[in-house]
Amino acid sequence: MLWTTSLLAAAVALLPGAGVNAAGTTLRFSCAQLVVERLDPIVNPGVVASPHLHQVVGGNSFNASMDHDVPSASSCTSCTPVDDFSNYWTATLFFKAKNGTYKRVATKGNPLGYSASNGGQTVYYLSSGKVTAFKPGFRMTVGDPSFRTAKEIAKYKMLTFTCLQTSSTRDGATTNFPKGQCKVGIMVSVRFPTCWDGVNLDSPDHQSHTAYPSGSACPSTHPVSIPQVFYETIWDTTPFNDKSLWPDDGSQPFVWSFGDKTGYGNHADYVFGWKGDTLQKAMDSGCSSDLFSNDIKCPAVKVQTIEQTNKCKKDVMVNDKLDGWLTELLVVSW
Ligand SMILES: *[C@@H]1O[C@H](CO)[C@@H](O)[C@H](O)[C@H]1NC(C)=O
Ligand SMILES: *[C@@H]1O[C@H](CO)[C@@H](O)[C@H](O)[C@H]1NC(C)=O
């Protein structure tokens, strides 16, 4: 299928050494929704509740702080690889009605293979050559919730929105919210940088220990090639496609949970939590994943069914009212 080729071509375009070793590794899998709540153990560790709402997938040891040994503290994961207790999260999306109230938009399983998933997101680990897997304790963020312009977000490569007219729409990606109705939903794609300083598991801004490649190689300041972590979150905006519900001035009605109507504040968080050296083995063995099913062609990675991932949950610590029409967003400050 043509679009499959172009999807992967786009995905590997920013990898160090892209084109040198075209084989590489494509590890793609489904993660169901673990929890939706106001916690952010990277940016606001120990703070209950964090300034804005997140949707979180992965290991059930996700907590206000993540100082523990993630694989041993987790008893299940909402991702299909059974040894992956990492946590992956993004902000959440809201629809703003004409009367000023907000309704939360749900995530949905990727129609390309993972429609049985109870929301959540698709996760990829990509490489085009030899990469060094993350170490226990590693974490990073990408994007900046304070950004509101195209010029600002240009600092980050490949944080995009795709207006899905079909499940496989992959053209027309933008760095701000789509302007019109999207028949299948809005896909938010987030690709993290692929170079690491080789030393720090985190940094004060949670980003400067990582960097983008310059050209096809990692810069001398960040010489270690790491897997490209890539999220696709599909927001089910279809209940809000009735044009009469949209603003009369022609603007679009969606807003991030931190109050951003532009979309340029798109950002995401990652805490590594694979058991042992499973991720390194997977990246070393040139695994591939079927784009239409839960089939990971990778002996190093044992998978559970999507039905099993749907059962992995974490108790909510922050009892916010999340459903119904809300009079305000749960934003503390931005
Ligand atoms: C989260 O952290 C709190 C405080 O350290 C602890 O009591 C609780 O058991 C933790 N929850 C999980 C799910 O690990
Ligand atoms: C606000 O608008 C929504 C969407 O049209 C509607 O369902 C809701 O009842 C309205 N709320 C109030 C308080 O009018």
CSV table of C-alpha atoms and ligand atoms in Angstrom, one decimal:
chain,number,residue,atom,x,y,z
A,1,MET,CA,0.0,0.0,0.0
A,2,LEU,CA,1.4,3.3,-1.0
A,3,TRP,CA,0.5,5.3,2.1
A,4,THR,CA,2.2,2.7,4.2
A,5,THR,CA,5.5,3.4,2.5
A,6,SER,CA,5.1,7.2,2.8
A,7,LEU,CA,4.1,6.9,6.4
A,8,LEU,CA,7.3,5.1,7.3
A,9,ALA,CA,9.4,7.3,5.0
A,10,ALA,CA,8.1,10.4,6.8
A,11,ALA,CA,8.7,8.7,10.2
A,12,VAL,CA,12.3,7.8,9.5
A,13,ALA,CA,13.2,11.1,7.8
A,14,LEU,CA,14.6,12.6,10.9
A,15,LEU,CA,16.5,9.7,12.2
A,16,PRO,CA,20.3,9.9,12.5
A,17,GLY,CA,21.9,7.9,9.7
A,18,ALA,CA,18.6,7.8,7.8
A,19,GLY,CA,19.1,6.3,4.4
A,20,VAL,CA,22.4,4.7,5.4
A,21,ASN,CA,20.8,1.6,6.7
A,22,ALA,CA,17.3,1.5,5.3
A,23,ALA,CA,16.5,-1.7,7.2
A,24,GLY,CA,16.3,-0.4,10.7
A,25,THR,CA,13.7,-1.2,13.3
A,26,THR,CA,10.1,-0.3,13.4
A,27,LEU,CA,8.5,-1.3,16.7
A,28,ARG,CA,4.8,-0.2,16.6
A,29,PHE,CA,2.3,-1.1,19.2
A,30,SER,CA,-1.0,-0.2,20.9
A,31,CYS,CA,-1.4,1.3,24.4
A,32,ALA,CA,-4.8,1.6,26.0
A,33,GLN,CA,-5.8,4.5,28.3
A,34,LEU,CA,-4.3,3.9,31.7
A,35,VAL,CA,-5.7,7.0,33.4
A,36,VAL,CA,-6.8,10.6,32.7
A,37,GLU,CA,-5.9,12.9,35.5
A,38,ARG,CA,-3.9,15.9,36.6
A,39,LEU,CA,-0.5,14.4,37.4
A,40,ASP,CA,2.9,15.3,35.8
A,41,PRO,CA,5.7,13.5,37.5
A,42,ILE,CA,8.4,15.0,35.1
A,43,VAL,CA,7.4,18.7,35.1
A,44,ASN,CA,5.7,18.8,38.6
A,45,PRO,CA,7.1,15.9,40.5
A,46,GLY,CA,5.2,15.2,43.8
A,47,VAL,CA,2.6,17.8,43.0
A,48,VAL,CA,-1.1,16.7,43.3
A,49,ALA,CA,-2.7,18.1,41.2
A,50,SER,CA,-0.5,19.2,38.3
A,51,PRO,CA,-1.5,22.4,36.4
A,52,HIS,CA,-3.3,20.6,33.6
A,53,LEU,CA,-5.0,17.4,32.7
A,54,HIS,CA,-3.2,14.5,30.9
A,55,GLN,CA,-4.0,11.3,29.2
A,56,VAL,CA,-1.6,8.6,30.3
A,57,VAL,CA,-0.7,5.1,29.0
A,58,GLY,CA,1.8,2.4,30.1
A,59,GLY,CA,2.8,0.8,33.4
A,60,ASN,CA,0.4,1.1,36.4
A,61,SER,CA,3.1,2.5,38.7
A,62,PHE,CA,2.5,5.9,37.1
A,63,ASN,CA,2.4,8.3,40.1
A,64,ALA,CA,2.9,11.9,41.1
A,65,SER,CA,6.6,11.1,41.4
A,66,MET,CA,8.5,8.5,39.4
A,67,ASP,CA,11.6,7.9,41.5
A,68,HIS,CA,10.9,4.2,41.9
A,69,ASP,CA,12.1,1.3,39.8
A,70,VAL,CA,9.4,1.4,37.1
A,71,PRO,CA,9.2,-2.3,35.9
A,72,SER,CA,9.3,-3.8,39.4
A,73,ALA,CA,6.7,-1.3,40.9
A,74,SER,CA,4.2,-2.0,38.1
A,75,SER,CA,1.9,-5.0,38.1
A,76,CYS,CA,0.5,-4.5,34.6
A,77,THR,CA,1.0,-2.4,31.5
A,78,SER,CA,-1.7,-0.9,29.2
A,79,CYS,CA,0.7,-1.4,26.2
A,80,THR,CA,0.9,-4.7,24.3
A,81,PRO,CA,4.6,-5.5,24.9
A,82,VAL,CA,4.4,-7.2,28.3
A,83,ASP,CA,7.9,-5.9,29.4
A,84,ASP,CA,7.2,-2.3,28.6
A,85,PHE,CA,6.1,-0.4,31.8
A,86,SER,CA,7.2,3.0,30.5
A,87,ASN,CA,4.7,5.9,30.8
A,88,TYR,CA,3.7,8.0,27.8
A,89,TRP,CA,1.5,11.0,28.2
A,90,THR,CA,0.1,14.1,26.5
A,91,ALA,CA,-2.3,16.9,27.4
A,92,THR,CA,-6.0,16.3,26.8
A,93,LEU,CA,-8.3,17.9,24.3
A,94,PHE,CA,-11.6,19.8,25.0
A,95,PHE,CA,-14.3,21.0,22.7
A,96,LYS,CA,-15.5,24.5,23.5
A,97,ALA,CA,-19.2,25.1,22.9
A,98,LYS,CA,-20.7,28.4,21.8
A,99,ASN,CA,-22.0,29.0,25.3
A,100,GLY,CA,-18.5,28.8,26.6
A,101,THR,CA,-18.7,25.4,28.3
A,102,TYR,CA,-16.1,22.6,27.6
A,103,LYS,CA,-16.5,18.9,26.9
A,104,ARG,CA,-13.6,16.5,27.1
A,105,VAL,CA,-12.7,14.7,23.9
A,106,ALA,CA,-11.9,11.0,24.3
A,107,THR,CA,-9.0,9.2,22.7
A,108,LYS,CA,-9.8,6.2,20.5
A,109,GLY,CA,-7.9,3.1,19.4
A,110,ASN,CA,-6.1,3.5,16.2
A,111,PRO,CA,-8.4,2.2,13.4
A,112,LEU,CA,-5.3,0.8,11.7
A,113,GLY,CA,-5.1,-2.4,13.7
A,114,TYR,CA,-5.9,-1.3,17.2
A,115,SER,CA,-9.6,-0.3,17.2
A,116,ALA,CA,-10.2,-2.8,20.1
A,117,SER,CA,-8.1,-0.5,22.3
A,118,ASN,CA,-9.9,1.5,24.9
A,119,GLY,CA,-8.5,4.8,23.8
A,120,GLY,CA,-4.9,5.6,24.5
A,121,GLN,CA,-2.3,5.9,21.8
A,122,THR,CA,-0.1,4.2,19.3
A,123,VAL,CA,3.6,4.1,20.3
A,124,TYR,CA,6.6,3.6,17.9
A,125,TYR,CA,10.3,3.1,18.6
A,126,LEU,CA,12.1,3.6,15.3
A,127,SER,CA,15.7,3.5,14.2
A,128,SER,CA,17.6,3.4,10.9
A,129,GLY,CA,20.8,1.9,12.3
A,130,LYS,CA,22.5,1.1,15.6
A,131,VAL,CA,20.9,2.9,18.6
A,132,THR,CA,21.4,2.9,22.3
A,133,ALA,CA,18.3,2.1,24.3
A,134,PHE,CA,17.4,4.3,27.3
A,135,LYS,CA,18.7,3.6,30.8
A,136,PRO,CA,16.5,3.2,33.9
A,137,GLY,CA,15.4,6.6,35.2
A,138,PHE,CA,15.6,8.2,31.7
A,139,ARG,CA,12.9,10.7,31.0
A,140,MET,CA,12.2,13.5,28.5
A,141,THR,CA,9.7,16.0,27.2
A,142,VAL,CA,9.2,17.5,23.8
A,143,GLY,CA,7.2,20.7,22.9
A,144,ASP,CA,6.3,23.7,25.0
A,145,PRO,CA,2.8,24.4,26.4
A,146,SER,CA,3.5,28.1,26.5
A,147,PHE,CA,4.0,28.3,22.7
A,148,ARG,CA,1.2,30.0,20.6
A,149,THR,CA,2.9,30.7,17.3
A,150,ALA,CA,4.2,28.8,14.2
A,151,LYS,CA,7.5,30.5,14.6
A,152,GLU,CA,7.9,29.2,18.2
A,153,ILE,CA,7.0,25.6,17.4
A,154,ALA,CA,9.4,25.5,14.5
A,155,LYS,CA,12.1,24.8,17.2
A,156,TYR,CA,10.6,21.3,17.4
A,157,LYS,CA,10.5,19.0,14.4
A,158,MET,CA,7.4,16.9,13.7
A,159,LEU,CA,4.8,17.8,16.3
A,160,THR,CA,1.7,17.7,14.1
A,161,PHE,CA,-2.0,17.4,13.7
A,162,THR,CA,-3.6,15.4,10.9
A,163,CYS,CA,-7.2,15.9,10.0
A,164,LEU,CA,-8.3,12.3,9.4
A,165,GLN,CA,-10.9,12.1,6.6
A,166,THR,CA,-10.2,8.4,6.5
A,167,SER,CA,-8.3,6.1,8.9
A,168,SER,CA,-5.3,6.3,6.6
A,169,THR,CA,-5.1,10.1,5.8
A,170,ARG,CA,-1.5,11.0,6.2
A,171,ASP,CA,-1.3,14.2,4.1
A,172,GLY,CA,-1.9,17.8,5.1
A,173,ALA,CA,-0.3,17.7,8.6
A,174,THR,CA,-0.2,21.0,10.3
A,175,THR,CA,1.5,22.3,13.5
A,176,ASN,CA,-1.8,24.0,14.6
A,177,PHE,CA,-5.3,22.6,15.0
A,178,PRO,CA,-7.1,21.6,11.8
A,179,LYS,CA,-9.4,24.3,10.5
A,180,GLY,CA,-12.3,22.1,9.5
A,181,GLN,CA,-14.3,19.0,10.5
A,182,CYS,CA,-12.3,15.7,10.5
A,183,LYS,CA,-14.5,12.7,9.6
A,184,VAL,CA,-12.5,10.1,11.6
A,185,GLY,CA,-10.9,12.4,14.2
A,186,ILE,CA,-7.8,14.4,14.8
A,187,MET,CA,-4.5,12.5,15.0
A,188,VAL,CA,-1.7,14.2,17.0
A,189,SER,CA,1.8,13.0,16.1
A,190,VAL,CA,4.7,13.6,18.4
A,191,ARG,CA,8.2,12.6,17.6
A,192,PHE,CA,10.9,13.0,20.2
A,193,PRO,CA,14.6,13.9,19.4
A,194,THR,CA,16.9,11.1,18.6
A,195,CYS,CA,20.2,12.2,20.1
A,196,TRP,CA,21.3,12.0,23.7
A,197,ASP,CA,24.3,13.5,25.6
A,198,GLY,CA,25.1,10.0,26.8
A,199,VAL,CA,25.3,11.1,30.5
A,200,ASN,CA,22.1,12.7,31.9
A,201,LEU,CA,18.9,10.8,32.5
A,202,ASP,CA,17.1,14.1,32.8
A,203,SER,CA,17.9,17.9,32.7
A,204,PRO,CA,16.4,20.9,34.4
A,205,ASP,CA,14.2,21.7,31.3
A,206,HIS,CA,13.7,18.0,30.7
A,207,GLN,CA,14.9,18.5,27.1
A,208,SER,CA,18.5,19.7,26.9
A,209,HIS,CA,20.0,16.2,27.5
A,210,THR,CA,18.4,15.4,24.1
A,211,ALA,CA,18.8,17.0,20.7
A,212,TYR,CA,17.8,16.6,17.1
A,213,PRO,CA,20.4,15.3,14.6
A,214,SER,CA,22.1,17.9,12.5
A,215,GLY,CA,21.9,16.6,8.9
A,216,SER,CA,22.1,12.8,9.2
A,217,ALA,CA,24.3,12.6,12.3
A,218,CYS,CA,24.0,13.4,16.0
A,219,PRO,CA,25.8,16.6,17.1
A,220,SER,CA,29.1,16.3,19.0
A,221,THR,CA,27.3,17.7,22.2
A,222,HIS,CA,24.8,14.8,22.0
A,223,PRO,CA,26.7,12.0,20.2
A,224,VAL,CA,24.6,9.0,21.2
A,225,SER,CA,21.8,7.9,18.8
A,226,ILE,CA,18.7,6.8,20.7
A,227,PRO,CA,15.5,5.2,19.3
A,228,GLN,CA,13.0,7.7,17.9
A,229,VAL,CA,10.0,7.6,20.3
A,230,PHE,CA,6.9,8.6,18.4
A,231,TYR,CA,3.3,8.8,19.6
A,232,GLU,CA,0.1,8.9,17.5
A,233,THR,CA,-2.9,9.9,19.6
A,234,ILE,CA,-6.3,9.8,17.8
A,235,TRP,CA,-8.8,12.2,19.4
A,236,ASP,CA,-12.4,11.2,18.7
A,237,THR,CA,-13.7,14.6,17.6
A,238,THR,CA,-16.6,13.0,15.6
A,239,PRO,CA,-19.3,13.8,18.2
A,240,PHE,CA,-18.5,17.5,17.6
A,241,ASN,CA,-18.6,17.5,13.8
A,242,ASP,CA,-22.0,19.3,13.5
A,243,LYS,CA,-21.0,22.6,11.9
A,244,SER,CA,-23.9,24.4,13.7
A,245,LEU,CA,-22.0,23.8,17.0
A,246,TRP,CA,-18.9,25.5,15.7
A,247,PRO,CA,-18.0,29.2,16.4
A,248,ASP,CA,-19.8,31.6,14.0
A,249,ASP,CA,-16.6,33.5,13.3
A,250,GLY,CA,-15.2,30.5,11.4
A,251,SER,CA,-12.6,29.6,14.0
A,252,GLN,CA,-12.1,26.0,15.2
A,253,PRO,CA,-13.5,24.9,18.6
A,254,PHE,CA,-10.9,22.6,20.1
A,255,VAL,CA,-8.6,23.6,22.9
A,256,TRP,CA,-5.8,21.9,24.8
A,257,SER,CA,-6.3,21.2,28.5
A,258,PHE,CA,-3.9,24.0,29.3
A,259,GLY,CA,-6.0,26.6,27.5
A,260,ASP,CA,-4.3,26.7,24.1
A,261,LYS,CA,-6.7,27.3,21.2
A,262,THR,CA,-3.9,27.4,18.6
A,263,GLY,CA,-2.4,23.9,19.0
A,264,TYR,CA,1.2,25.3,18.9
A,265,GLY,CA,1.5,24.3,22.6
A,266,ASN,CA,1.5,20.6,21.6
A,267,HIS,CA,3.9,18.7,23.9
A,268,ALA,CA,4.4,15.2,25.3
A,269,ASP,CA,6.2,13.3,28.1
A,270,TYR,CA,8.1,10.0,28.3
A,271,VAL,CA,9.4,8.0,31.3
A,272,PHE,CA,11.4,4.9,30.2
A,273,GLY,CA,10.4,1.7,31.9
A,274,TRP,CA,11.2,-1.4,29.9
A,275,LYS,CA,12.3,-4.4,31.9
A,276,GLY,CA,15.9,-5.4,31.6
A,277,ASP,CA,17.5,-5.1,28.2
A,278,THR,CA,14.3,-6.0,26.2
A,279,LEU,CA,14.2,-2.7,24.3
A,280,GLN,CA,17.9,-2.8,23.4
A,281,LYS,CA,17.4,-6.4,22.1
A,282,ALA,CA,14.4,-5.3,20.1
A,283,MET,CA,16.2,-2.4,18.6
A,284,ASP,CA,19.3,-4.6,17.8
A,285,SER,CA,17.3,-7.3,16.0
A,286,GLY,CA,15.7,-5.2,13.3
A,287,CYS,CA,12.1,-5.9,14.4
A,288,SER,CA,9.2,-4.9,12.3
A,289,SER,CA,5.5,-4.4,13.0
A,290,ASP,CA,2.4,-5.1,10.9
A,291,LEU,CA,0.6,-1.8,10.4
A,292,PHE,CA,-2.8,-3.5,10.4
A,293,SER,CA,-2.7,-5.8,13.3
A,294,ASN,CA,-1.3,-6.4,16.8
A,295,ASP,CA,1.5,-8.5,15.2
A,296,ILE,CA,5.0,-7.5,16.2
A,297,LYS,CA,7.6,-9.4,14.3
A,298,CYS,CA,10.2,-9.4,17.0
A,299,PRO,CA,11.3,-12.4,19.1
A,300,ALA,CA,12.6,-10.1,21.8
A,301,VAL,CA,9.2,-8.6,22.4
A,302,LYS,CA,6.4,-10.7,24.0
A,303,VAL,CA,3.0,-9.2,23.4
A,304,GLN,CA,-0.4,-9.5,25.2
A,305,THR,CA,-3.8,-9.0,23.5
A,306,ILE,CA,-5.4,-5.6,23.3
A,307,GLU,CA,-8.2,-6.9,25.5
A,308,GLN,CA,-5.6,-7.6,28.2
A,309,THR,CA,-4.2,-4.0,27.8
A,310,ASN,CA,-7.7,-2.6,28.3
A,311,LYS,CA,-7.8,-4.2,31.8
A,312,CYS,CA,-4.7,-2.5,33.1
A,313,LYS,CA,-5.8,0.6,35.1
A,314,LYS,CA,-4.5,2.8,37.8
A,315,ASP,CA,-6.6,4.3,40.6
A,316,VAL,CA,-7.3,8.0,40.1
A,317,MET,CA,-5.6,10.2,42.7
A,318,VAL,CA,-7.0,13.5,41.7
A,319,ASN,CA,-10.8,13.5,41.7
A,320,ASP,CA,-11.6,16.2,39.2
A,321,LYS,CA,-14.9,16.3,37.5
A,322,LEU,CA,-14.0,15.3,34.0
A,323,ASP,CA,-17.3,14.5,32.3
A,324,GLY,CA,-20.3,16.6,31.2
A,325,TRP,CA,-20.2,20.2,30.2
A,326,LEU,CA,-17.6,22.0,32.3
A,327,THR,CA,-17.8,25.7,33.1
A,328,GLU,CA,-14.0,26.0,33.1
A,329,LEU,CA,-10.8,24.1,32.2
A,330,LEU,CA,-8.9,22.7,35.1
A,331,VAL,CA,-5.9,25.0,34.5
A,332,VAL,CA,-3.9,26.3,37.5
A,333,SER,CA,-1.5,28.5,35.6
A,334,TRP,CA,0.3,28.9,32.3
B,1,LIG,C1,1.9,6.6,44.7
B,1,LIG,O1,2.6,7.3,45.6
B,1,LIG,C2,2.1,7.3,46.9
B,1,LIG,C3,2.9,8.2,47.8
B,1,LIG,O2,4.3,7.9,47.7
B,1,LIG,C4,1.9,5.9,47.4
B,1,LIG,O3,1.3,5.9,48.7
B,1,LIG,C5,1.1,5.1,46.4
B,1,LIG,O4,1.0,3.7,46.8
B,1,LIG,C6,1.6,5.2,45.0
B,1,LIG,N1,0.7,4.6,44.1
B,1,LIG,C7,1.1,3.7,43.2
B,1,LIG,C8,0.0,3.2,42.3
B,1,LIG,O5,2.2,3.3,43.0
B,2,LIG,C1,-23.9,24.6,26.3
B,2,LIG,O1,-23.7,24.1,25.0
B,2,LIG,C2,-23.8,22.7,24.9
B,2,LIG,C3,-23.5,22.3,23.4
B,2,LIG,O2,-24.4,23.0,22.6
B,2,LIG,C4,-25.1,22.1,25.4
B,2,LIG,O3,-25.2,20.7,25.3
B,2,LIG,C5,-25.2,22.5,26.9
B,2,LIG,O4,-26.4,22.1,27.4
B,2,LIG,C6,-25.1,24.0,27.0
B,2,LIG,N1,-25.0,24.4,28.4
B,2,LIG,C7,-25.7,25.4,28.9
B,2,LIG,C8,-25.6,25.6,30.4
B,2,LIG,O5,-26.5,26.1,28.2
